[in-house]
Tab-separated table of C-alpha atoms in Angstrom:
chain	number	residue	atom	x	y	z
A	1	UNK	CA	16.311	24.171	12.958
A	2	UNK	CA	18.853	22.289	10.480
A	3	UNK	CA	18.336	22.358	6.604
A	4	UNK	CA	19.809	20.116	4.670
A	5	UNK	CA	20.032	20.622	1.034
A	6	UNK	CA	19.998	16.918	0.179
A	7	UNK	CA	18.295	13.717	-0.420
A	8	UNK	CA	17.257	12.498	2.547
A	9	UNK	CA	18.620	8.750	1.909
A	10	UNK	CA	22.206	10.462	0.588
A	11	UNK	CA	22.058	12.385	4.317
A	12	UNK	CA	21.098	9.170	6.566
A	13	UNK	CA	23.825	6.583	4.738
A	14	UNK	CA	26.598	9.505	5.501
A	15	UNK	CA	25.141	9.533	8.842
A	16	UNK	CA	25.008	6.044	9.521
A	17	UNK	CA	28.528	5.873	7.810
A	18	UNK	CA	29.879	8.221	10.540
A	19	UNK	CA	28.263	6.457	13.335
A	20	UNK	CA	29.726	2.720	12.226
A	21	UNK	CA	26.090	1.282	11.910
A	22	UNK	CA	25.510	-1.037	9.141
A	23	UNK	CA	22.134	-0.753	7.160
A	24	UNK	CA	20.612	-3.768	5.569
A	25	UNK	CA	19.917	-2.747	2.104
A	26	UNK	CA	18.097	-5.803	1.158
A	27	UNK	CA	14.753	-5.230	-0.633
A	28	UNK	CA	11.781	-5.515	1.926
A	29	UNK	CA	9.737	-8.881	0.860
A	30	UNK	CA	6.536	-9.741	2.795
A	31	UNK	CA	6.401	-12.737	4.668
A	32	UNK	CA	3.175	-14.479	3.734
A	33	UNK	CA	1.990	-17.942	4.314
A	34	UNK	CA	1.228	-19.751	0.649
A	35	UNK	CA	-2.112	-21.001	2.086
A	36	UNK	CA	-2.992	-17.034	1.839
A	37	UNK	CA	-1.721	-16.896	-1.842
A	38	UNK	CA	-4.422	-16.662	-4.262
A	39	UNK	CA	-2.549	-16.275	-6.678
A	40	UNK	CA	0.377	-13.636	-7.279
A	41	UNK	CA	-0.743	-10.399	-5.783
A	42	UNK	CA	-4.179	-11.830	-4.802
A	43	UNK	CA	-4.679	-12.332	-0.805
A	44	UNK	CA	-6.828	-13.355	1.622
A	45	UNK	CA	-7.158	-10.715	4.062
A	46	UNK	CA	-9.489	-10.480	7.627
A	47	UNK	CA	-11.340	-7.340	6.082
A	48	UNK	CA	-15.409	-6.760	4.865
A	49	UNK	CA	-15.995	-5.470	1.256
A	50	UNK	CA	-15.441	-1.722	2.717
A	51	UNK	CA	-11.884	-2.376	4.283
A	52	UNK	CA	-13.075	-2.991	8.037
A	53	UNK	CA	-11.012	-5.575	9.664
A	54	UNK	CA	-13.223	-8.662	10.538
A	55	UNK	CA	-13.369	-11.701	12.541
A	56	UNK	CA	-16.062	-13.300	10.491
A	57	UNK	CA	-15.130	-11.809	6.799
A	58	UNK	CA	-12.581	-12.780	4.575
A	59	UNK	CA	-12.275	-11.328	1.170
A	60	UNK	CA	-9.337	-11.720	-1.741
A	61	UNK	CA	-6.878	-8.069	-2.151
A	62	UNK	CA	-6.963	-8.167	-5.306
A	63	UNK	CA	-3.118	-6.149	-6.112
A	64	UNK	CA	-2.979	-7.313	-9.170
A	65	UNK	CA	-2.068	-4.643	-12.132
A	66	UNK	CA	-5.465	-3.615	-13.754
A	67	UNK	CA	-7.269	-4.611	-10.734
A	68	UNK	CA	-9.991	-2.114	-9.994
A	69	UNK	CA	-10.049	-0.050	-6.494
A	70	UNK	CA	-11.563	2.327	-3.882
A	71	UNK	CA	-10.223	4.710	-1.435
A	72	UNK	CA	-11.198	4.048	1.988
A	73	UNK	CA	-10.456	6.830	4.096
A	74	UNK	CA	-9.079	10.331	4.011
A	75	UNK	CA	-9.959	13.068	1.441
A	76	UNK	CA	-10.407	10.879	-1.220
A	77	UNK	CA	-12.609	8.423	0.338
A	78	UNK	CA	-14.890	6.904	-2.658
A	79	UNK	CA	-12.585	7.681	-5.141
A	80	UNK	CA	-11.894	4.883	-7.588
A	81	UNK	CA	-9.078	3.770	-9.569
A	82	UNK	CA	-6.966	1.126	-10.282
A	83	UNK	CA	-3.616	-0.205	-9.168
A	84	UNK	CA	-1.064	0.189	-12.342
A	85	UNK	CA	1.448	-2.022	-11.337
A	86	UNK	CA	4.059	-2.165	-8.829
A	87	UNK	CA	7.869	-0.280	-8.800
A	88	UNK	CA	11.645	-1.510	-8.766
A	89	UNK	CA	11.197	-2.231	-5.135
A	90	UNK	CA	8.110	-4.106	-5.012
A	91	UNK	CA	5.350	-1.705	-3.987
A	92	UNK	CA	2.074	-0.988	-5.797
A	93	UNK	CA	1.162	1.858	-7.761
A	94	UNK	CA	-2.281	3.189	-8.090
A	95	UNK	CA	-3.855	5.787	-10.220
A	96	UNK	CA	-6.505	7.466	-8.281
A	97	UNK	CA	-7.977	10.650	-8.430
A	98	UNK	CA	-5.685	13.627	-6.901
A	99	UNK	CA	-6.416	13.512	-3.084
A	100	UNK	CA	-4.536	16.512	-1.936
A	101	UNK	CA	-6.919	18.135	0.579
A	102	UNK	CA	-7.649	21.532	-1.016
A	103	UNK	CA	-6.323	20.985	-4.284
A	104	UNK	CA	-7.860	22.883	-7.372
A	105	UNK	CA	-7.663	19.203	-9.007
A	106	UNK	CA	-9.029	17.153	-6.138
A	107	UNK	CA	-10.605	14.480	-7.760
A	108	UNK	CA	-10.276	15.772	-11.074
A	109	UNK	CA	-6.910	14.855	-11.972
A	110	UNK	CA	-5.501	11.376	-12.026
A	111	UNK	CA	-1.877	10.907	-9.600
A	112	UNK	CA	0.156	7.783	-8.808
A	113	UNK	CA	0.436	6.326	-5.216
A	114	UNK	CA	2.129	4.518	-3.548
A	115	UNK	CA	1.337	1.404	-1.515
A	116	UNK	CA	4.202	0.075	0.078
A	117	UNK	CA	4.157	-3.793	0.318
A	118	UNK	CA	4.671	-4.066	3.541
A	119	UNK	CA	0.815	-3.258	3.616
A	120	UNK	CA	0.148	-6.989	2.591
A	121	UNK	CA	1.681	-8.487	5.652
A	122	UNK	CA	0.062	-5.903	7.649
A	123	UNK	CA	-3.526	-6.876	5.931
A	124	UNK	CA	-3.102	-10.504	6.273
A	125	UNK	CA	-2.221	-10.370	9.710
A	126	UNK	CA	-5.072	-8.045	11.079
A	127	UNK	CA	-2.512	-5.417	11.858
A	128	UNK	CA	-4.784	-2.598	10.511
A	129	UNK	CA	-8.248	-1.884	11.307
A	130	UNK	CA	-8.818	-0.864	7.820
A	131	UNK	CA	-7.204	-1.313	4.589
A	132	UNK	CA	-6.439	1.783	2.512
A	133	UNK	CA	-8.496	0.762	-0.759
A	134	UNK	CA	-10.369	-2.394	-1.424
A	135	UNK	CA	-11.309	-3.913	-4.471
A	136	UNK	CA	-14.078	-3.093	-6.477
A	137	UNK	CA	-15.999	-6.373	-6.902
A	138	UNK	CA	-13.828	-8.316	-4.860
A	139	UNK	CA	-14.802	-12.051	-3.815
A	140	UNK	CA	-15.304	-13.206	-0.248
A	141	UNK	CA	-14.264	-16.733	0.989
């Protein structure tokens, strides 16, 4: 067992430092044909109304800050929110309901999540077979 007493991105640039790698720092943008654009933060995805990747279904992921969505899966299946915006890097917030498994404030108190972007290339490809939270309302195509 090693502890270190350190951030873990602080540890792994030393590391890779030491080694002689070089890390691309650029920030992570996902690659996604316009024709899937809605609009920004709006895309067409292969998934049914409950997240279920489909060959038949398309709907609009509506990622949009405000937009209004539903867990999936996990402990906080059901649970509704919305997404709040997105961070320095590009990924979405969401405000949810707490979802920590055993939690005195599991689904009482609201938390921010993360949704890393890469999610929307994953979504538009198929890569998943089922997105984390869909829209609430959402329109199909």
């Amino acid at each position: 067992t090693l502890r270190i007493y350190a951030k873990l991105d602080v540890v792994m640039a030393l590391l890779a430092k030491e080694m002689g790698l070089t890390i691309d720092t650029h920030m992570y943008e996902p690659n996604v044909p316009k024709e899937l654009i809605v609009r920004p933060d709006v895309f067409i995805v292969p998934y049914d109304e409950n997240g279920n990747l489909s060959k038949n279904t398309k709907t609009h992921w509506n990622l949009m800050k405000g937009a209004k969505i539903k867990v999936t899966d996990g402990p906080g299946t059901g649970y509704e929110g919305i997404v709040s915006g997105k961070n320095e890097d590009g990924h979405y917030i969401c405000t949810l309901p707490n979802q920590r498994e055993g939690s005195i404030s599991q689904g009482k108190v609201l938390s921010k999540y993360m949704l890393g972007s890469w999610w929307v290339e994953s979504a538009i490809n198929g890569n998943a077979p089922k997105l984390p939270v869909v829209n609430i309302n959402e329109i199909k195509t």
